Amino acid sequence: MSYEFLVASAIGVLVAGGIFLALRARTFQVVLGLTLISYAVNLFLFASGRLVLARPPIWDKSVSQYTDPLPQALVLTAIVITFGMTAFVVILALRSFLETGSDHVDGDTVPCDAQDGLGDDGESGQP
Amino acid sequence: MTLADHLPILPVAIPALAAPVALLAMRRRRALAVGIAFAAILAQLAVALVLMARVSGGTILAYRLGDWPAPIGIVLVADRLAALMLVLTSVLALIALLHGVVTRADRKGWHFHPLFQFQLMGLNGAFLTGDLFNLFVFFEVLLIASYGLMLHGQGPARLKAGVQYVVVNLVGSSLFLIALGMLYALTGTLNMADMGLRIAAVPAADQVMLRIAGLLLTSVFALKAAVVPLHLWLPRTYAVSTPAVAALFAIMTKVGVYSLVRVVPQVFGEGAGAAAWVPAPWLLPAALVSTVIGFAGVFVARSLSEQAAWAVIGSTGTLLIAVAGWSPESLGAGLYYLVHSTLAGAALFLVADVAARRRGSFGDTASPGPAFAGRGIVALLFMAAAIAATGLPPLSGFIGKLLILASLAGLPDWGWGWSVILGTTFIAVVGFARTGSAVFWKSAEGCETPPAPASRADMIAPALAIAALAALSAGAGVVSAYTDAAAAQVLTPVESAAAVLGEGAE
């Protein structure tokens, strides 16, 4: 099993889990889903400079092969931005839950107790 | 280097400096913070006008950040289109900020002025940058600021809509990053001009990946532009935002359109080899459906601000019908309509607020309410804004739609564009007449007249927006000549590549 296959399938599994969670009705699951997607995106960006093993990341005249440093800088920027965004969306979801009494993404005002039954995650009524 | 050489960085630097200063001043001296905010916007307007004067002759200013050579470092590129968008942004920001200060909307929280400046920084940066990853960063700057501005004033309705808005845009940002990663892996560059030159060399085996990347990038821009079927986040978000903020947001959908106009010809243009014009066939159908759905929303909207939000979707669709022609004539007409529709959308949001402030508990719902004080003047303002938004003479919407129709006439699919634009204009006229007559003409029996507001100062900002629209129609010849030149410049990316990459580039 090659290194490329491992990274590619890891990204695939993360995206699949992320999309599944992002489509759920509760904000906490959606936040987790978005986090998984952003992990997958960061891995993907990292791999966009090609996967190279045991090479220096900085170009030098004496080496012929090196790791592309640019995707690492891009990933760093993306990590910082998604970290800030995730923190923001967590606080926002919390405020929204406290003010509206519902943690449904569509803002449906179902009382909290009634949400605990199974199966109403995906088919809650329209506001 | 003299100060004049640093001109392209100023639209980003001024709000970046003004925001923290306004934040510091806010606690002790509110008047000082307001003064800083206005001074910063006036400075941005002045810089944008000077930039426009310098590039209107056809020169392209490339500003190398840190003086790194172009494909390696980040460049800011000021051409005719970028200068036009900068001027439009600062004019709109001036009107929106004025309304926010006059209606005291900026007093509902501590962070209105700093967030407003950061929003402008993101917008100006997105219009100036010549680097795709930098475009992503400026998108995030303007989005983060817009989250804060959208939630300004708080309340359950805003929080509900806010969660959806943030989640949708986070997914959009992820898609943007995936598209960027693929384009970088295939071309080895993130500079737009450089990518446009290298994209033809992508081997045939990777063409599928290139198409996926191009279409993903187009989808992200379409999400920002609220093109159907990616429009569902917009109506609720804009309708519940503070009106001064919603007026500024009228330019947010145009950022998506601008990015399409900038990236598609430059990266996926004539020189892209097998991947040339990959996103083009999808754009016209989406634009046609957006126009129909947007103006159908205008027809059925339950409140004035909701109607304004749908009008934004419809006008963006109309604009994209012109853009999807990808000819200099249609793009030039589209850019004229872009300027118009931004100001018209803002005018609608502001007038809705002026009416809502006088109708007491009725707000801006489109149902008969009390006969409030000053109804005649507000009705006149609404009529002018509605005339502009629908595209009736004498305001600039009519000229914009006329230019678009004339430019479409020579294109193969002109029949679709003509019938949709003319049909939706009629639907919009009926929709605005319906809400206008309900709010300003009829009166509900037996409800008390709410107390009149202390002053009529809150009508200044919408009147200014309408005056700007009138000026746009009076100066239509000059403006449309400029937008035609801007469109021609955008569609010949070789010029901009030469300016960005220096003499050595092909």
XYZ file of C-alpha atoms in Angstrom:
633
model
C 0.000 0.000 0.000
C 1.559 3.198 -1.102
C 1.931 6.399 0.815
C -0.211 8.239 -1.736
C -3.071 5.765 -1.314
C -2.947 6.153 2.442
C -3.123 9.964 2.321
C -5.792 9.983 -0.393
C -8.042 7.530 1.436
C -7.579 9.399 4.714
C -8.732 12.594 3.009
C -11.656 10.726 1.473
C -12.792 9.254 4.791
C -12.509 12.652 6.515
C -14.555 14.365 3.798
C -17.204 11.634 3.829
C -17.569 11.856 7.612
C -17.510 15.645 7.457
C -20.239 15.858 4.843
C -22.408 13.374 6.754
C -22.075 15.373 9.954
C -22.462 18.756 8.241
C -25.835 17.644 6.888
C -27.183 16.826 10.377
C -29.694 19.135 11.992
C -27.944 19.975 15.279
C -25.331 22.709 15.383
C -22.795 20.687 17.390
C -22.711 17.921 14.800
C -22.499 20.483 12.016
C -19.531 22.152 13.715
C -17.798 18.768 14.059
C -18.510 18.073 10.397
C -17.041 21.408 9.321
C -13.958 20.692 11.424
C -13.471 17.294 9.757
C -13.863 18.893 6.315
C -11.300 21.547 7.179
C -8.841 18.852 8.361
C -9.325 17.083 5.055
C -8.797 20.314 3.131
C -5.600 21.031 5.053
C -4.253 17.552 4.265
C -5.250 18.005 0.634
C -3.482 21.357 0.385
C -0.415 19.810 1.977
C -0.422 17.044 -0.609
C -0.840 19.500 -3.499
C 2.922 20.084 -3.476
C 3.365 16.330 -4.159
C 4.284 13.847 -1.418
C 8.040 13.698 -1.002
C 9.825 11.692 1.685
C 12.957 12.772 3.547
C 13.891 15.797 1.477
C 14.805 19.300 2.678
C 11.941 21.799 2.560
C 14.143 24.691 1.452
C 15.748 24.945 -1.950
C 19.488 24.668 -1.970
C 21.894 24.562 -4.916
C 23.468 21.328 -3.686
C 20.241 19.252 -3.618
C 18.331 18.159 -6.662
C 15.074 17.141 -4.960
C 13.283 19.065 -2.255
C 9.832 19.345 -0.697
C 7.708 22.180 -2.053
C 7.606 24.717 0.808
C 4.728 26.812 -0.538
C 1.858 24.390 0.313
C 3.156 24.274 3.876
C 2.839 28.049 4.113
C -0.620 27.857 2.561
C -1.686 25.157 5.027
C -0.449 27.279 7.905
C -2.607 30.191 6.731
C -5.582 27.881 6.182
C -5.199 26.315 9.636
C -5.138 29.713 11.326
C -8.188 30.903 9.427
C -10.230 27.736 9.993
C -9.268 27.693 13.667
C -10.586 31.229 14.103
C -13.711 30.426 12.124
C -14.401 27.280 14.155
C -14.027 29.178 17.413
C -16.424 31.804 16.095
C -19.041 29.323 14.928
C -18.924 27.487 18.292
C -19.593 30.728 20.188
C -22.274 31.715 17.699
C -24.001 28.331 17.999
C -23.895 28.611 21.778
C -25.362 32.127 21.755
C -28.000 31.046 19.287
C -28.933 28.061 21.496
C -29.128 30.203 24.621
C -31.223 32.923 22.993
C -33.586 30.856 20.875
C -33.732 27.728 23.044
C -33.003 25.498 20.060
C -29.816 24.088 18.638
C -31.286 23.230 15.258
C -29.410 24.711 12.344
C -32.613 25.915 10.716
C -33.491 27.717 13.947
C -36.581 25.610 14.413
C -38.051 26.415 17.816
C -38.746 22.857 18.905
C -38.527 22.685 22.710
C -35.303 21.008 23.788
C -37.014 18.046 25.438
C -38.925 17.142 22.299
C -35.692 16.982 20.300
C -34.319 14.058 22.217
C -36.453 11.490 20.401
C -34.716 9.514 17.682
C -35.273 10.265 14.050
C -36.240 13.914 14.283
C -32.747 15.052 13.376
C -33.262 14.995 9.670
C -36.959 15.684 9.356
C -37.782 18.463 11.755
C -40.602 20.669 10.570
C -40.040 23.871 8.679
C -40.300 27.069 10.716
C 9.865 55.254 -4.766
C 7.564 58.145 -4.081
C 4.295 58.034 -2.210
C 2.406 57.900 -5.512
C 3.969 54.511 -6.264
C 2.429 53.113 -3.104
C -1.056 54.157 -4.144
C -2.425 50.618 -4.791
C -1.749 49.473 -1.219
C -3.549 52.437 0.374
C -7.137 51.127 -0.078
C -6.095 48.126 2.046
C -3.849 49.992 4.466
C -6.199 52.882 5.343
C -9.060 50.753 6.749
C -6.556 48.362 8.354
C -5.157 51.284 10.352
C -8.480 53.049 10.906
C -10.167 49.973 12.412
C -7.992 49.551 15.522
C -7.813 53.315 16.067
C -11.607 53.533 15.902
C -11.830 50.607 18.334
C -9.566 52.393 20.817
C -11.399 55.689 20.461
C -14.817 54.040 20.769
C -14.671 53.516 24.541
C -13.983 57.087 25.585
C -14.957 59.354 22.738
C -17.608 57.997 20.436
C -17.673 61.150 18.315
C -13.963 60.732 17.615
C -14.515 57.134 16.459
C -17.273 58.254 14.111
C -14.999 60.994 12.797
C -12.206 58.476 12.176
C -14.601 56.167 10.334
C -15.790 58.955 8.034
C -12.286 60.280 7.490
C -11.066 56.793 6.559
C -13.848 56.306 4.022
C -13.317 59.760 2.504
C -9.599 58.982 2.235
C -10.409 55.683 0.525
C -12.705 57.485 -1.884
C -9.979 60.007 -2.692
C -7.391 57.260 -3.234
C -9.824 55.289 -5.392
C -10.532 58.362 -7.547
C -6.822 59.105 -7.979
C -6.222 55.457 -8.892
C -9.061 55.612 -11.383
C -7.599 58.730 -12.973
C -4.212 57.034 -13.258
C -5.444 53.789 -14.819
C -8.228 55.180 -17.003
C -5.756 55.679 -19.829
C -5.156 51.930 -19.987
C -2.074 51.545 -17.822
C -2.078 48.652 -15.355
C -0.394 49.358 -12.037
C 1.229 46.300 -10.493
C 2.319 46.780 -6.887
C 4.804 44.192 -5.689
C 4.461 43.658 -1.938
C 7.876 43.614 -0.290
C 9.338 44.173 -3.783
C 9.478 40.430 -4.456
C 9.392 39.636 -8.186
C 5.934 38.791 -9.454
C 5.292 35.048 -9.633
C 7.044 34.514 -6.285
C 5.706 37.410 -4.251
C 2.155 38.695 -4.003
C 1.092 41.476 -6.358
C -1.716 43.970 -6.156
C -3.043 44.855 -9.593
C -4.947 48.069 -10.209
C -6.604 48.231 -13.599
C -9.774 49.938 -14.830
C -12.109 47.301 -13.389
C -10.422 47.256 -9.970
C -10.487 51.073 -9.761
C -14.164 51.118 -10.704
C -14.987 48.628 -7.944
C -12.925 50.623 -5.409
C -14.789 53.842 -6.195
C -18.126 52.023 -6.016
C -17.205 50.439 -2.662
C -16.246 53.715 -1.041
C -19.322 55.572 -2.340
C -21.578 52.790 -1.074
C -19.719 52.639 2.243
C -20.132 56.385 2.716
C -23.905 56.128 2.201
C -24.241 53.046 4.442
C -22.120 54.519 7.232
C -24.054 57.781 7.091
C -27.291 55.859 7.528
C -25.825 53.808 10.352
C -24.723 56.937 12.230
C -27.887 58.963 11.562
C -30.205 56.148 12.663
C -27.921 55.412 15.634
C -27.602 51.792 14.526
C -23.884 52.062 15.327
C -24.718 52.564 19.010
C -26.189 49.099 19.502
C -22.755 47.587 20.048
C -19.153 48.554 20.540
C -17.702 47.184 17.355
C -19.699 48.624 14.484
C -17.046 51.061 13.216
C -14.011 48.742 13.497
C -15.900 45.886 11.807
C -17.108 48.253 9.096
C -13.509 49.232 8.338
C -12.337 45.612 8.292
C -15.162 44.813 5.904
C -13.908 47.573 3.598
C -10.358 46.278 3.915
C -11.500 42.825 2.779
C -13.530 44.238 -0.104
C -10.769 46.558 -1.340
C -8.174 43.799 -1.028
C -10.313 41.323 -2.968
C -10.704 43.878 -5.763
C -6.985 44.632 -5.951
C -5.189 41.342 -5.474
C -3.523 39.539 -8.348
C -2.923 36.303 -6.458
C -5.506 33.545 -6.040
C -4.539 32.545 -2.502
C -4.452 36.190 -1.484
C -7.974 36.467 -2.920
C -8.985 33.648 -0.546
C -7.418 35.492 2.388
C -9.234 38.738 1.563
C -12.472 36.771 1.118
C -11.987 35.474 4.655
C -11.266 38.981 5.968
C -14.446 40.350 4.471
C -16.435 37.305 5.614
C -15.235 37.468 9.213
C -16.110 41.166 9.326
C -19.466 40.461 7.688
C -20.321 37.836 10.324
C -19.810 40.459 13.007
C -21.690 43.160 11.110
C -24.543 40.835 10.245
C -24.982 39.944 13.924
C -24.725 43.618 14.939
C -27.703 44.460 17.111
C -28.213 40.783 17.967
C -31.612 39.258 18.708
C -32.871 35.704 18.025
C -33.752 36.295 14.345
C -30.217 37.501 13.533
C -28.592 34.662 15.462
C -30.671 32.056 13.650
C -29.860 33.474 10.233
C -26.274 34.069 11.351
C -25.596 30.391 12.063
C -26.773 29.443 8.576
C -24.792 32.233 6.941
C -21.584 31.268 8.731
C -21.962 27.529 8.063
C -22.653 28.052 4.356
C -19.652 30.325 3.981
C -17.353 27.940 5.886
C -18.255 25.179 3.424
C -17.669 27.647 0.590
C -14.217 28.492 1.962
C -13.337 24.774 2.121
C -14.310 24.346 -1.528
C -12.243 27.419 -2.425
C -9.190 25.870 -0.753
C -9.687 22.541 -2.554
C -9.901 24.346 -5.906
C -6.763 26.351 -5.051
C -4.876 23.200 -4.061
C -5.750 21.493 -7.328
C -4.816 24.513 -9.437
C -1.510 24.839 -7.607
C -0.756 21.136 -8.021
C -1.460 21.371 -11.762
C 0.180 24.685 -12.653
C 2.708 25.263 -9.858
C 1.718 28.893 -9.347
C -0.916 30.943 -7.566
C -0.364 34.233 -9.373
C -3.372 34.705 -11.650
C -1.434 36.167 -14.572
C 1.236 33.468 -14.328
C -1.398 30.748 -14.037
C -3.080 32.037 -17.199
C 0.210 31.564 -19.080
C 1.000 28.142 -17.640
C -2.420 26.566 -17.837
C -2.129 25.677 -21.520
C 0.849 23.467 -20.656
C -1.171 21.173 -18.376
C -0.850 17.668 -19.883
C -3.850 15.992 -21.475
C -4.001 13.360 -18.724
C -4.681 16.054 -16.126
C -7.383 17.899 -18.073
C -10.150 16.272 -16.016
C -8.596 17.568 -12.796
C -8.210 20.999 -14.359
C -11.879 21.072 -15.340
C -12.930 20.006 -11.837
C -10.760 22.739 -10.318
C -12.160 25.374 -12.673
C -15.747 24.399 -12.009
C -15.179 24.222 -8.230
C -13.728 27.727 -8.304
C -16.701 28.927 -10.347
C -19.096 27.315 -7.849
C -17.444 29.138 -4.965
C -17.763 32.484 -6.748
C -21.355 31.605 -7.654
C -22.048 30.906 -3.973
C -20.726 34.352 -3.062
C -22.759 35.899 -5.878
C -25.889 34.021 -4.668
C -26.558 32.470 -8.064
C -29.428 29.952 -8.106
C -29.227 27.164 -6.819
C -26.658 28.560 -4.362
C -28.786 31.540 -3.301
C -30.737 30.158 -0.347
C -28.521 31.754 2.304
C -29.093 35.298 1.069
C -32.739 36.408 1.567
C -32.968 35.640 5.273
C -29.487 36.936 6.066
C -29.989 40.257 4.309
C -33.568 40.752 5.487
C -32.659 40.464 9.184
C -29.391 42.448 9.036
C -29.238 46.001 10.339
C -30.348 48.094 7.322
C -27.114 50.096 7.126
C -25.218 46.783 7.042
C -27.585 45.262 4.496
C -26.963 48.298 2.281
C -23.217 47.650 2.435
C -23.828 43.941 1.792
C -25.352 44.919 -1.559
C -21.781 44.844 -2.857
C -20.989 41.408 -1.364
C -22.719 39.478 -4.145
C -20.850 41.683 -6.608
C -17.564 40.437 -5.144
C -18.516 36.988 -6.453
C -19.358 38.431 -9.872
C -16.139 40.457 -9.884
C -14.076 37.342 -9.091
C -15.731 35.486 -11.966
C -15.047 38.370 -14.334
C -11.450 38.560 -13.145
C -10.513 34.877 -12.956
C -12.365 33.244 -15.837
C -10.901 35.333 -18.704
C -7.463 35.500 -17.123
C -7.021 31.845 -16.124
C -9.578 29.976 -18.227
C -9.544 32.375 -21.188
C -8.455 31.969 -24.800
C -4.949 30.917 -23.858
C -6.010 28.021 -21.629
C -5.728 25.405 -24.354
C -8.100 22.472 -23.869
C -9.626 23.975 -20.734
C -10.561 27.293 -22.351
C -13.885 28.714 -21.120
C -14.657 25.636 -19.001
C -17.127 27.465 -16.695
C -18.790 29.427 -19.512
C -21.574 27.001 -20.590
C -22.923 26.710 -17.022
C -23.142 30.405 -16.347
C -25.913 31.500 -18.707
C -28.553 28.937 -17.569
C -27.778 29.663 -13.907
C -28.004 33.417 -14.555
C -31.354 33.060 -16.340
C -32.854 30.984 -13.514
C -31.449 33.408 -10.887
C -33.101 36.343 -12.614
C -36.469 34.569 -12.755
C -36.333 33.297 -9.157
C -35.016 36.609 -7.808
C -37.769 38.706 -9.341
C -40.384 36.055 -8.502
C -39.196 36.538 -4.900
C -39.702 40.294 -5.337
C -43.259 39.496 -6.392
C -44.138 37.347 -3.365
C -42.015 39.015 -0.625
C -43.789 39.696 2.664
C -41.758 42.703 3.742
C -39.833 45.513 2.111
C -36.415 44.330 3.294
C -37.111 40.767 2.125
C -38.154 42.235 -1.208
C -34.910 44.172 -1.406
C -32.950 40.946 -0.712
C -34.723 39.143 -3.550
C -34.129 42.144 -5.810
C -30.402 41.745 -5.109
C -30.569 38.109 -6.308
C -32.552 39.061 -9.393
C -30.274 41.928 -10.357
C -27.179 39.760 -9.866
C -28.775 37.248 -12.235
C -29.450 39.977 -14.806
C -25.859 41.113 -14.462
C -24.586 37.568 -15.002
C -26.691 37.178 -18.165
C -24.606 40.040 -19.563
C -21.348 38.629 -18.164
C -22.071 35.164 -19.607
C -21.845 36.639 -23.107
C -18.067 37.093 -22.524
C -17.877 39.694 -25.300
C -16.481 43.189 -24.678
C -19.854 44.785 -25.436
C -21.933 42.611 -23.122
C -19.358 42.669 -20.324
C -19.124 46.471 -20.575
C -22.910 46.747 -20.343
C -22.860 44.305 -17.438
C -20.292 46.364 -15.532
C -22.449 49.483 -15.947
C -25.388 47.476 -14.602
C -23.210 46.205 -11.747
C -22.567 49.754 -10.521
C -26.231 50.571 -10.866
C -27.618 47.435 -9.212
C -25.330 47.785 -6.181
C -26.563 51.312 -5.495
C -30.178 50.415 -6.277
C -30.113 47.436 -3.884
C -28.670 49.637 -1.140
C -31.343 52.294 -1.784
C -34.088 49.668 -1.381
C -32.741 48.471 1.987
C -32.395 52.047 3.260
C -35.894 53.090 2.172
C -37.329 49.959 3.794
C -35.695 51.057 7.040
C -36.989 54.627 6.733
C -40.529 53.254 6.341
C -40.119 50.717 9.149
C -38.971 53.422 11.580
C -42.235 55.311 11.037
C -44.714 52.440 11.115
C -44.286 51.422 14.717
C -45.093 47.774 15.354
C -45.913 47.177 11.671
C -42.262 47.460 10.725
C -41.684 47.038 7.005
C -44.253 44.271 6.441
C -46.050 44.617 3.147
C -49.497 44.995 4.656
C -51.650 48.072 5.185
C -50.664 49.871 8.372
C -51.228 53.229 9.971
C -51.053 56.458 7.977
C -47.701 57.522 9.348
C -46.143 60.979 9.356
C -44.206 62.006 6.264
C -45.722 59.222 4.184
C -45.593 61.222 0.960
C -41.841 61.762 1.027
C -41.074 58.155 2.004
C -43.394 56.938 -0.748
C -41.504 59.109 -3.250
C -38.181 57.677 -2.094
C -39.547 54.137 -2.370
C -40.911 54.844 -5.836
C -37.544 56.174 -7.009
C -35.701 53.166 -5.565
C -38.229 50.751 -7.075
C -37.983 52.456 -10.480
C -34.225 52.078 -10.319
C -34.348 48.432 -9.199
C -36.833 47.370 -11.854
C -35.189 49.299 -14.666
C -37.783 51.864 -15.687
C -36.802 55.257 -17.122
C -35.465 57.758 -16.203
C -33.046 56.171 -13.699
C -29.938 54.184 -14.556
C -31.563 50.732 -14.332
C -33.312 51.466 -17.606
C -30.060 52.475 -19.285
C -28.276 49.443 -17.858
C -30.901 46.989 -19.071
C -31.046 48.747 -22.449
C -27.266 48.420 -22.830
C -27.431 44.735 -21.845
C -30.246 43.997 -24.305
C -28.432 45.830 -27.100
C -25.185 43.974 -26.409
C -26.918 40.579 -26.277
C -28.521 41.123 -29.685
C -25.440 39.963 -31.553
C -24.931 36.775 -29.527
C -26.293 33.311 -30.402
C -28.448 32.863 -27.277
C -29.937 36.341 -27.301
C -33.549 35.107 -27.290
C -33.294 33.633 -23.801
C -31.652 36.726 -22.358
C -34.165 39.094 -23.955
C -37.270 37.208 -22.895
C -36.049 36.649 -19.321
C -34.902 40.254 -18.780
C -38.069 41.768 -20.255
C -40.382 39.298 -18.507
C -38.776 39.696 -15.098
C -38.876 43.488 -15.429
C -42.647 43.238 -15.732
C -42.893 40.865 -12.745
C -40.747 43.234 -10.680
C -42.883 46.246 -11.607
C -46.011 44.424 -10.410
C -44.233 43.213 -7.247
C -43.013 46.661 -6.239
C -46.387 48.215 -7.098
C -48.081 45.658 -4.832
C -45.921 46.308 -1.762
C -45.791 50.044 -2.451
C -49.576 50.366 -2.594
C -49.992 48.226 0.548
C -47.509 50.232 2.592
C -47.922 53.764 1.275
C -51.419 53.938 -0.157
C -53.816 51.850 1.897
C -54.410 52.385 5.605
C -55.590 49.844 8.112
C -58.733 50.838 10.017
C -58.540 51.641 13.678
C -54.834 51.613 14.369
C -53.126 54.511 16.055
C -50.678 56.671 14.196
C -47.245 55.973 15.690
C -45.348 59.019 16.973
C -43.383 60.770 14.267
C -39.588 60.475 14.546
C -37.777 63.527 15.847
C -36.180 64.439 12.538
C -36.177 63.538 8.914
C -32.417 63.149 8.874
C -32.706 59.400 8.263
C -33.947 60.172 4.751
C -30.595 61.697 3.792
C -28.804 58.406 3.098
C -31.486 56.887 0.830
C -31.821 60.235 -0.931
C -28.060 60.236 -1.480
C -28.228 56.710 -2.945
C -30.948 57.820 -5.334
C -28.986 60.953 -6.203
C -26.022 58.717 -7.025
C -28.287 56.666 -9.306
C -29.495 59.867 -10.975
C -25.896 60.963 -11.472
C -25.133 57.532 -12.939
C -27.915 57.978 -15.494
C -26.951 61.574 -16.256
C -23.326 60.534 -16.798
C -24.229 57.290 -18.559
C -22.143 58.136 -21.622
C -18.951 58.686 -19.649
C -19.510 55.729 -17.314
C -20.427 53.255 -20.042
C -17.418 54.335 -22.115
C -15.262 53.606 -19.064
C -16.912 50.233 -18.370
C -16.553 49.229 -22.038
C -12.839 50.034 -21.829
C -12.598 48.090 -18.552
C -14.313 45.082 -20.122
C -11.995 45.166 -23.130
C -9.016 45.309 -20.781
C -10.254 42.368 -18.698
C -10.818 40.267 -21.808
C -7.234 40.791 -23.049
C -5.328 39.189 -20.166
C -2.046 39.366 -22.105
C -1.719 43.066 -21.252
C -2.165 42.483 -17.568
C 0.213 39.508 -17.638
C 2.858 41.737 -19.213
C 2.301 44.420 -16.579
C 2.391 41.954 -13.684
C 5.195 39.658 -14.741
C 7.399 42.317 -16.299
C 8.914 42.513 -19.769
C 10.254 38.974 -19.734
C 6.836 37.341 -19.976
C 5.291 36.392 -23.270
